[in-house]
XYZ file of N, CA and C in Angstrom:
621
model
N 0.930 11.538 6.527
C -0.515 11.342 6.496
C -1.139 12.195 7.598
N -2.110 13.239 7.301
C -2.832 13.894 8.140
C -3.966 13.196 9.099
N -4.026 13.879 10.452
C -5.301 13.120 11.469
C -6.337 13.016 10.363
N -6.639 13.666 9.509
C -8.066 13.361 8.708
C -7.672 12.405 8.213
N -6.584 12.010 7.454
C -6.500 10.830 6.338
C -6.550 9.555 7.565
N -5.821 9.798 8.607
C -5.975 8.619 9.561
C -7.150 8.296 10.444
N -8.203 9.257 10.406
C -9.320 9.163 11.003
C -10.618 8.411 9.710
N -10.052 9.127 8.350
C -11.110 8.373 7.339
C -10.853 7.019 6.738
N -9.129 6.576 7.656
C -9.096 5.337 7.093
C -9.800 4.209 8.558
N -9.620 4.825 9.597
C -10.129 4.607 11.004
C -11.622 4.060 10.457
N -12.539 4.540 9.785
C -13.776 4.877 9.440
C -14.060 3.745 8.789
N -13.195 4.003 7.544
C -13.342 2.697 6.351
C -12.856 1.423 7.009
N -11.904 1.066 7.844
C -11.853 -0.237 8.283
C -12.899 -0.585 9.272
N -13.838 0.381 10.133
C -14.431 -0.017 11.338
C -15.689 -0.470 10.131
N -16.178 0.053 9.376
C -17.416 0.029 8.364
C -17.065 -1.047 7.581
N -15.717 -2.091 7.007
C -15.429 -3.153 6.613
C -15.904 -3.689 7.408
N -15.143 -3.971 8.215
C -14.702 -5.283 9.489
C -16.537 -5.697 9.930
N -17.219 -4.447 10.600
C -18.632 -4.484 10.705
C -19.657 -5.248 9.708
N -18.801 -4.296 8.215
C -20.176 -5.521 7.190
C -19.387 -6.943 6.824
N -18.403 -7.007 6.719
C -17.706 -8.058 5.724
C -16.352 -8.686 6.778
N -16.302 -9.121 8.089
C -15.468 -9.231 8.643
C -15.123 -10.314 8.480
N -16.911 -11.301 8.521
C -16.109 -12.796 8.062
C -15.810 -13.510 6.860
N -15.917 -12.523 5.651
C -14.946 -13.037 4.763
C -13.818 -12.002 4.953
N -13.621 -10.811 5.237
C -12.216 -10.754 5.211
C -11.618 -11.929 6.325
N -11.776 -12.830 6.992
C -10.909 -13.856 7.616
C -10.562 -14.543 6.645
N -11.777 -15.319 5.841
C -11.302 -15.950 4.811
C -10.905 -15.528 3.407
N -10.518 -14.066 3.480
C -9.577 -13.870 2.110
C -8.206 -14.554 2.107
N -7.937 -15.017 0.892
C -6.646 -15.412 0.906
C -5.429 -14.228 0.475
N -4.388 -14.919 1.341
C -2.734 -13.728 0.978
C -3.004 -13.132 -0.536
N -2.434 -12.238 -0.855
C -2.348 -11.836 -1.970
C -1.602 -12.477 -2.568
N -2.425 -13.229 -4.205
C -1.801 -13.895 -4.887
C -0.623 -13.526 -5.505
N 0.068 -12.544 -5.896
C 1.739 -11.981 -6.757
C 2.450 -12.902 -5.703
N 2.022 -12.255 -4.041
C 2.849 -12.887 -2.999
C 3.094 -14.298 -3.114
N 2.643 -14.954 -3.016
C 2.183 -16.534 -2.573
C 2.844 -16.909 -3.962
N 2.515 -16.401 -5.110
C 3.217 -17.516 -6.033
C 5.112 -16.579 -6.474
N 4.695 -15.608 -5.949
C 6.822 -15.465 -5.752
C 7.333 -15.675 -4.914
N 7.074 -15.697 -3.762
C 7.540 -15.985 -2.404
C 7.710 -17.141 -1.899
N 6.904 -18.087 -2.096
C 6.463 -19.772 -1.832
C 7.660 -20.573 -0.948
N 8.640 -19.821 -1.877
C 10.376 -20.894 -2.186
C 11.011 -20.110 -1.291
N 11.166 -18.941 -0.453
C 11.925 -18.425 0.096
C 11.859 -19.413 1.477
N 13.567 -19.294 2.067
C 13.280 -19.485 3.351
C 13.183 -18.797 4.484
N 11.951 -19.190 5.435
C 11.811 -18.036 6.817
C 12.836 -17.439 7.147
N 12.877 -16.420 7.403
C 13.628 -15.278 8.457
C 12.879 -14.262 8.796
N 13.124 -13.322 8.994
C 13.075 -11.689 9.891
C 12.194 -10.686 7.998
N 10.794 -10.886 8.542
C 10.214 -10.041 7.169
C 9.674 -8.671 7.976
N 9.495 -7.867 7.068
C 8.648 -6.598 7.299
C 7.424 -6.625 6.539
N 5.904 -6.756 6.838
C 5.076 -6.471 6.471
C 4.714 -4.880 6.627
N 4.759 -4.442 5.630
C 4.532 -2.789 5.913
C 3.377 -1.790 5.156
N 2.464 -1.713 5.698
C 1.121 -1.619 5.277
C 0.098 -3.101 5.320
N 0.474 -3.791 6.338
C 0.232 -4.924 6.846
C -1.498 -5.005 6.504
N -2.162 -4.179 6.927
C -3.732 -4.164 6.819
C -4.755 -4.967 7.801
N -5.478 -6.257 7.464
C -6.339 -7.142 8.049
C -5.418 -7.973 8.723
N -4.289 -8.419 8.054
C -2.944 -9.627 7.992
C -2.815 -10.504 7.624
N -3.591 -10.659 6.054
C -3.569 -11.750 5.548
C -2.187 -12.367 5.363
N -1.168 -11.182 4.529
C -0.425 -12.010 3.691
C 0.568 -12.091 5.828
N 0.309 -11.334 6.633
C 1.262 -11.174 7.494
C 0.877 -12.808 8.690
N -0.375 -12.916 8.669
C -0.850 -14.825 8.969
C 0.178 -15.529 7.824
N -0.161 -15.458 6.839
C 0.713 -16.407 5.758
C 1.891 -16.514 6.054
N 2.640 -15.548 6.070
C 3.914 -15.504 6.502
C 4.401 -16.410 7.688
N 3.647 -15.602 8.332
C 4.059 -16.384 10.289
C 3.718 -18.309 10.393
N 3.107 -18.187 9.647
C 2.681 -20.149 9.369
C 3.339 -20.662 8.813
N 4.418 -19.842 7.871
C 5.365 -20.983 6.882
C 6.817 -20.306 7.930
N 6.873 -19.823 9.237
C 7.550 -19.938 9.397
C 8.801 -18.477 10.051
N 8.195 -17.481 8.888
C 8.945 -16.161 8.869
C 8.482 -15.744 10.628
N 9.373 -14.834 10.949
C 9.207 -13.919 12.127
C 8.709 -11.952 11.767
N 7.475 -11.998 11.793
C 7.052 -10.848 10.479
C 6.821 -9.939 11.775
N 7.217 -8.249 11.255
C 6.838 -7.171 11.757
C 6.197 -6.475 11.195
N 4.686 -6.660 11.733
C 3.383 -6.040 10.309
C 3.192 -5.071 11.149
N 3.475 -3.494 10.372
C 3.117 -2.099 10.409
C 2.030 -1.597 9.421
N 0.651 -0.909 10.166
C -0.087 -0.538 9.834
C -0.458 1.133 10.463
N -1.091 1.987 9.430
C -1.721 2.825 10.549
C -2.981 3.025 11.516
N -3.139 2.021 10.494
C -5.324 1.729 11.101
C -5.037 1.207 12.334
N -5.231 1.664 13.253
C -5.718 0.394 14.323
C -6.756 -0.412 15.072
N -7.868 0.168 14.202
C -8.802 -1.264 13.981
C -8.444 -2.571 13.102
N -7.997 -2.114 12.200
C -7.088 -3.414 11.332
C -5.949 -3.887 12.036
N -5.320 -3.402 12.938
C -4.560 -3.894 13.544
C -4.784 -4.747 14.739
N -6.054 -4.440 15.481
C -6.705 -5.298 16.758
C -7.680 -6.296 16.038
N -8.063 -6.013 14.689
C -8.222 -7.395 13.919
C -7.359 -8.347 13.476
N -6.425 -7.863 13.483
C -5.428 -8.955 12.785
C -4.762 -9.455 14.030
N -4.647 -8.764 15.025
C -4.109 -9.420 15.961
C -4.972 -10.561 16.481
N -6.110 -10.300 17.032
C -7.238 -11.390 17.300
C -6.959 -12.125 16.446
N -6.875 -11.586 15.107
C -7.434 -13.295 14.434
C -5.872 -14.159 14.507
N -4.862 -13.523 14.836
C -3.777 -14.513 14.865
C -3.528 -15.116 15.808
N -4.467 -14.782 17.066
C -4.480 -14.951 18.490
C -5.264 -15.992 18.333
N -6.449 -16.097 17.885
C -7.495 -17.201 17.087
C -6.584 -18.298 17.205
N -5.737 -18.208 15.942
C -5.141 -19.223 15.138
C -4.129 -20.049 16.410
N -3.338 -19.506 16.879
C -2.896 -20.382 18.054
C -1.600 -19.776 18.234
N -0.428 -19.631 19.384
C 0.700 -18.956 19.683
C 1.585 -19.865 18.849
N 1.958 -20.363 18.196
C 2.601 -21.054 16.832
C 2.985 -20.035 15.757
N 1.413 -19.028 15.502
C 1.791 -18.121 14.710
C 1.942 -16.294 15.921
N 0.727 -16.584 16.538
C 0.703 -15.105 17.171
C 2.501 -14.781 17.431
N 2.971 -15.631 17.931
C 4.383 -15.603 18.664
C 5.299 -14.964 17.871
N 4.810 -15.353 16.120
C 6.015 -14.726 15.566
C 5.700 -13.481 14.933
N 4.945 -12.797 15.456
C 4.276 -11.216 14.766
C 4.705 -10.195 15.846
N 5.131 -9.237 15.603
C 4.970 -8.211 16.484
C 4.129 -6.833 15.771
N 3.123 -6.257 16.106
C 2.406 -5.613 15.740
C 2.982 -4.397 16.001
N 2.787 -2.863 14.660
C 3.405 -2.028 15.101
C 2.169 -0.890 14.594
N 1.552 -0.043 15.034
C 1.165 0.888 14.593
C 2.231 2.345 14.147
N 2.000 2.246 12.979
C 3.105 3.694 12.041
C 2.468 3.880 10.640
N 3.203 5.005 10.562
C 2.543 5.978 9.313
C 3.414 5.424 8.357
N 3.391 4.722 7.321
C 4.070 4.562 6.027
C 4.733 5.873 5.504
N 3.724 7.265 5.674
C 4.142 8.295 5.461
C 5.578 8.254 5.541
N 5.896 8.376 7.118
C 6.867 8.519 7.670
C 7.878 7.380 8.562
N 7.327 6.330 8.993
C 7.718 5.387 9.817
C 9.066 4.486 8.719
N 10.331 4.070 9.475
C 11.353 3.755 8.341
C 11.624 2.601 9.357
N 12.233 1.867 8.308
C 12.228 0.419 8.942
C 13.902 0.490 9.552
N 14.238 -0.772 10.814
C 15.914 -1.051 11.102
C 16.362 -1.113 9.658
N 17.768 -0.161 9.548
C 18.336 -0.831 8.333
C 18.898 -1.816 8.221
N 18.595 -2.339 7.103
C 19.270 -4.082 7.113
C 18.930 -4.906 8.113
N 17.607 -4.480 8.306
C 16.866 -5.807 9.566
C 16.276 -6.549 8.769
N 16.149 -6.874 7.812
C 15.202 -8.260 7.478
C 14.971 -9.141 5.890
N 15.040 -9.864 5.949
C 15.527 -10.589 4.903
C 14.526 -10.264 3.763
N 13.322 -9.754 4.324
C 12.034 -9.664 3.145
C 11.296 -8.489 3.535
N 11.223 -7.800 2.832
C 10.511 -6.350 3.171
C 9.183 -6.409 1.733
N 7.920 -6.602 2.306
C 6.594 -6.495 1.600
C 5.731 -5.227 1.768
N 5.291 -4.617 0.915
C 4.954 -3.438 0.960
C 3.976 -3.356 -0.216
N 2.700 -3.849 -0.120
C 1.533 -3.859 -0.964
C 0.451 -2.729 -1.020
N 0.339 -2.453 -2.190
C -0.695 -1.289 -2.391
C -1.021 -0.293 -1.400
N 0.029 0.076 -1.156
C 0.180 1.961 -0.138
C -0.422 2.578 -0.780
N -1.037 3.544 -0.225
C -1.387 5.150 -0.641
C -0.143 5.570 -0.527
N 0.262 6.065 -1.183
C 1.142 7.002 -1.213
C 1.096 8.172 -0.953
N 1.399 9.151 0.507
C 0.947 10.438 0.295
C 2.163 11.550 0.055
N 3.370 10.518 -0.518
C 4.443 11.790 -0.700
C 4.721 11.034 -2.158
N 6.065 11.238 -2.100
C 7.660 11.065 -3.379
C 7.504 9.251 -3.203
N 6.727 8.527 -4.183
C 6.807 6.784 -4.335
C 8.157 6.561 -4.573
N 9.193 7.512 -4.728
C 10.789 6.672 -4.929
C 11.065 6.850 -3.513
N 11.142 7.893 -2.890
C 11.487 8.177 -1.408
C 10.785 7.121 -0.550
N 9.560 6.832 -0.979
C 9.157 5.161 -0.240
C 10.107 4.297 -0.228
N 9.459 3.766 -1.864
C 10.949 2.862 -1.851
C 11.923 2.211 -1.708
N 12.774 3.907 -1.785
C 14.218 3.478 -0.765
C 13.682 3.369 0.648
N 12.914 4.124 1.179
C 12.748 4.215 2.336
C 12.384 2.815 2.946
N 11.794 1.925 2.286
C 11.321 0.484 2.238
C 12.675 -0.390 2.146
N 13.374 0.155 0.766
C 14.606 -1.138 0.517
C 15.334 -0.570 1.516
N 15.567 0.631 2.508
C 16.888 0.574 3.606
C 16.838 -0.730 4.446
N 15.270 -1.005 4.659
C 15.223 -2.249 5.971
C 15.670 -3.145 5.535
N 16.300 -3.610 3.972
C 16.415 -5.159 3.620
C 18.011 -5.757 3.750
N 17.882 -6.398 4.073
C 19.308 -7.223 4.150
C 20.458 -7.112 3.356
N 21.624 -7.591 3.028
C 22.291 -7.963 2.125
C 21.872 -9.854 1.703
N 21.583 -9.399 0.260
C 21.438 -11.059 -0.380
C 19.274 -10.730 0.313
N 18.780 -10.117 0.698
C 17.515 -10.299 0.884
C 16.532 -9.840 -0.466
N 15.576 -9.703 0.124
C 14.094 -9.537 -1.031
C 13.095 -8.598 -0.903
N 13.239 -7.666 -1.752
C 12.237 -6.563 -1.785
C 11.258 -6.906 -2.428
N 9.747 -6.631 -2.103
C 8.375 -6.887 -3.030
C 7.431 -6.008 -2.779
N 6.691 -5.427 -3.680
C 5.909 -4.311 -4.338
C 4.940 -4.714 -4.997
N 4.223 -4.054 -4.390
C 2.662 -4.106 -5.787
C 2.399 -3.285 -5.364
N 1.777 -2.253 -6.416
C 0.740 -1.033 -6.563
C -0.730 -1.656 -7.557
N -1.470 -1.027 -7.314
C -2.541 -1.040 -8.298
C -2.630 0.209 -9.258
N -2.594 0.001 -10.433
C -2.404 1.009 -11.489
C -3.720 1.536 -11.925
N -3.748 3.236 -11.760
C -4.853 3.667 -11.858
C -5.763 3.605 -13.514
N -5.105 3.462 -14.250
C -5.280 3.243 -15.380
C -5.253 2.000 -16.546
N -6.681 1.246 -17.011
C -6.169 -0.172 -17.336
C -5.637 -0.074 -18.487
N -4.741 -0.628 -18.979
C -3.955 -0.261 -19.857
C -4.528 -1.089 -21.782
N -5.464 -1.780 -20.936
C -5.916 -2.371 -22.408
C -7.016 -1.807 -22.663
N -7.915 -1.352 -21.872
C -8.744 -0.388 -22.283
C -8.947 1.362 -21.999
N -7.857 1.896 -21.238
C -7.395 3.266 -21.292
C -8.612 3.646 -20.468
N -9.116 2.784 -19.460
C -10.314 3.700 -18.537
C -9.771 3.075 -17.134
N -10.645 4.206 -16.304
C -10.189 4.469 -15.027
C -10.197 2.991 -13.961
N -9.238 2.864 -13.299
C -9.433 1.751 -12.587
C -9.964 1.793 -11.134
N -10.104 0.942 -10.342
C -11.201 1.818 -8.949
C -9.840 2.556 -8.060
N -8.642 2.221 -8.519
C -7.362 2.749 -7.890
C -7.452 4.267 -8.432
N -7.986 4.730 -9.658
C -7.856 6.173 -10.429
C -8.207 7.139 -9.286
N -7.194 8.458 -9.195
C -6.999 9.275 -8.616
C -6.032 8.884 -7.144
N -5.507 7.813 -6.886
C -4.778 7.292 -5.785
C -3.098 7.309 -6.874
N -1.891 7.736 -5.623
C -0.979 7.471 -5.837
C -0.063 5.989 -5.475
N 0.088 5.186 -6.156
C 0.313 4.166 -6.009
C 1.959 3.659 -6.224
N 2.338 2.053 -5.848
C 4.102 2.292 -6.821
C 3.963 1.733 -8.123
N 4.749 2.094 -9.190
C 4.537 1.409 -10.422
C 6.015 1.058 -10.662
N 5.631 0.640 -11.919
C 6.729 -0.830 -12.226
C 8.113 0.399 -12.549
N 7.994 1.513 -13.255
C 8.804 2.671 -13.847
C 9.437 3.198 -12.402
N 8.951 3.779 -11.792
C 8.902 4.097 -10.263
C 9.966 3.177 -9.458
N 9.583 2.303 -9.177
C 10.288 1.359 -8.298
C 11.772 1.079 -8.758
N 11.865 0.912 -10.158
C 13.004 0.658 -10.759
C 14.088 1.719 -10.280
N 13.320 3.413 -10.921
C 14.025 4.408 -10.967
C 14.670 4.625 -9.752
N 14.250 4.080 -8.296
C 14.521 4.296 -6.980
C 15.506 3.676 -6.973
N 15.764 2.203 -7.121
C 16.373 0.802 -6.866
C 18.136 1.304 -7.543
N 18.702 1.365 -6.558
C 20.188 1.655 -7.307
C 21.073 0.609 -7.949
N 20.986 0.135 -9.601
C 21.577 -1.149 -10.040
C 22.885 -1.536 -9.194
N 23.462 -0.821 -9.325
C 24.548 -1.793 -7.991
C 24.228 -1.929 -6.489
N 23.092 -1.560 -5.839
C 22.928 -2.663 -5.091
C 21.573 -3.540 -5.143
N 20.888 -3.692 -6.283
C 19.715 -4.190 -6.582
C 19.396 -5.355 -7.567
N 19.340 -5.657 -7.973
C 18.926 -7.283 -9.065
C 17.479 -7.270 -9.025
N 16.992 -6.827 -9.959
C 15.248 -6.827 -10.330
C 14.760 -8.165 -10.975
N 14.025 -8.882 -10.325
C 14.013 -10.321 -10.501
C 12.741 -10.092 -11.213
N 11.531 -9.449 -11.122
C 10.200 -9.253 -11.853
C 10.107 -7.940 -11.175
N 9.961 -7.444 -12.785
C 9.359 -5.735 -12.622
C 8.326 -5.930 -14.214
N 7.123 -5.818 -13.639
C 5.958 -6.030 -14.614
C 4.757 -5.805 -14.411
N 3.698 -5.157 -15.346
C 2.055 -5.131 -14.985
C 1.373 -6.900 -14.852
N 0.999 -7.068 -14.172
C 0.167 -8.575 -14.570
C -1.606 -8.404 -13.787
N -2.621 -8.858 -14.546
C -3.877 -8.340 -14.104
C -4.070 -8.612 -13.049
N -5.211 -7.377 -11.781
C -5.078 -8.138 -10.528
C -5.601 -9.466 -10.193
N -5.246 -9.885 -9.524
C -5.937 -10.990 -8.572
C -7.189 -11.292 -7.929
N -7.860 -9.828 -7.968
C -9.127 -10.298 -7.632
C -9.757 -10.210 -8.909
N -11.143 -10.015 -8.943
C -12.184 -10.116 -9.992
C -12.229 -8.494 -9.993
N -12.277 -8.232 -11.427
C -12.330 -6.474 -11.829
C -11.255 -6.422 -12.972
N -11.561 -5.115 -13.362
C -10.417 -4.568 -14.116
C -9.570 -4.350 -13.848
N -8.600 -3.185 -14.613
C -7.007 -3.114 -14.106
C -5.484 -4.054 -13.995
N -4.753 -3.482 -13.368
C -3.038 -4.620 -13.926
C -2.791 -3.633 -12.042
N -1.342 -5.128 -11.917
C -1.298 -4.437 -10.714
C 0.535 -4.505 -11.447
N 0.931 -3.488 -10.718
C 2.702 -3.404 -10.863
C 3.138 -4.730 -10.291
N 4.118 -5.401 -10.199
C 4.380 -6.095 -9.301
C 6.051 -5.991 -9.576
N 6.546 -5.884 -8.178
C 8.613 -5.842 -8.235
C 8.898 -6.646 -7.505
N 9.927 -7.753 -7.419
C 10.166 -7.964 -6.488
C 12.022 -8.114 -7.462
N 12.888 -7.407 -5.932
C 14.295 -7.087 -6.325
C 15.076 -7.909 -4.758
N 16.087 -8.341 -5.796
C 17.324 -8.872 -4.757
C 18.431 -7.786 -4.209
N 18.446 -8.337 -3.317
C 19.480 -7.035 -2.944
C 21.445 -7.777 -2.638
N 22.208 -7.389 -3.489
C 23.585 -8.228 -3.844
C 23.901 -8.119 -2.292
N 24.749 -9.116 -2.349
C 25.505 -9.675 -1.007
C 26.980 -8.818 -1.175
């Protein structure tokens, strides 16, 4: 990711946070998350493209010890405050990392859950990916969502059109069947209000 792409995302979060800061507090985790995840038990997650920190608050309250990587770091001194807000119960179990998704690669085999929601993508989405599933455990949980630029029931542009995103084809092709178990690889519509389908993966990784 180039200083421009990191200076115009610098831009777009300071111009959020300014108009709409106090409902982004009260957005909720991203729903794919919350209703696949629910049942897992806490350990060592990677939030990676972490953002405001919704789903990376969610996490830290039921328990997980989450390392949310972002490149913004106005979204990142927001999310920290607001977990600082919430009380050292959760702040305690976050460690905040500023890095480029571009390029930034996680410990291998550090963590039982590696989340990685709607990236820009500015290279090779399989080279993500893997680059994503190296951090996951043996017996752990990979999860993905992209937003698909194209809605598929009506063949027009979605507000994702012209963004590189991961898709359900994509993620698979990366995922090497012997060491992977694809538990849901599917379009399902997004979660918020609008058009469009979002990918959603989430893969086991064999013990």
């Amino acid at each position: 990711m180039s200083e421009l792409d990191r200076a115009s995302w610098e831009r777009r979060w300071s111009q959020a946070l300014r108009a709409h800061g106090d409902r982004l507090a009260q957005r909720p985790p991203n729903a794919h998350l919350t209703a696949e995840l629910g049942d897992l038990p806490p350990g060592r997650v990677l939030d990676a493209g972490c953002g405001h920190g919704s789903e990376t608050l969610w996490l830290a309250a039921r328990g997980w010890h989450v390392t949310a990587v972002d490149f913004a770091a106005t979204a990142l001194a927001y999310a920290r405050s607001t977990a600082e807000a919430i009380g050292p119960d959760v702040a305690e179990r976050i460690d905040w990392v500023e890095g480029d998704l571009a390029t930034w690669t996680p410990q291998r085999d550090g963590y039982d859950l590696v989340v990685c929601l709607y990236v820009h993508v500015a290279g090779s989405v399989e080279e993500l990916v893997q680059r994503m599933a190296s951090g996951v455990a043996r017996g752990g949980t990979l999860f993905l969502a992209g937003h698909r630029p194209i809605d598929p029931a009506t063949g027009a542009a979605t507000a994702a059109a012209g963004q590189v995103q991961v898709s359900v084809e994509v993620a698979l092709a990366a995922l090497d069947p012997d060491q992977w178990q694809p538990l849901v690889a599917e379009e399902r519509p997004r979660p918020q209000t609008g058009t469009g389908v979002d990918a959603v993966i989430r893969a086991r990784r064999h013990t």
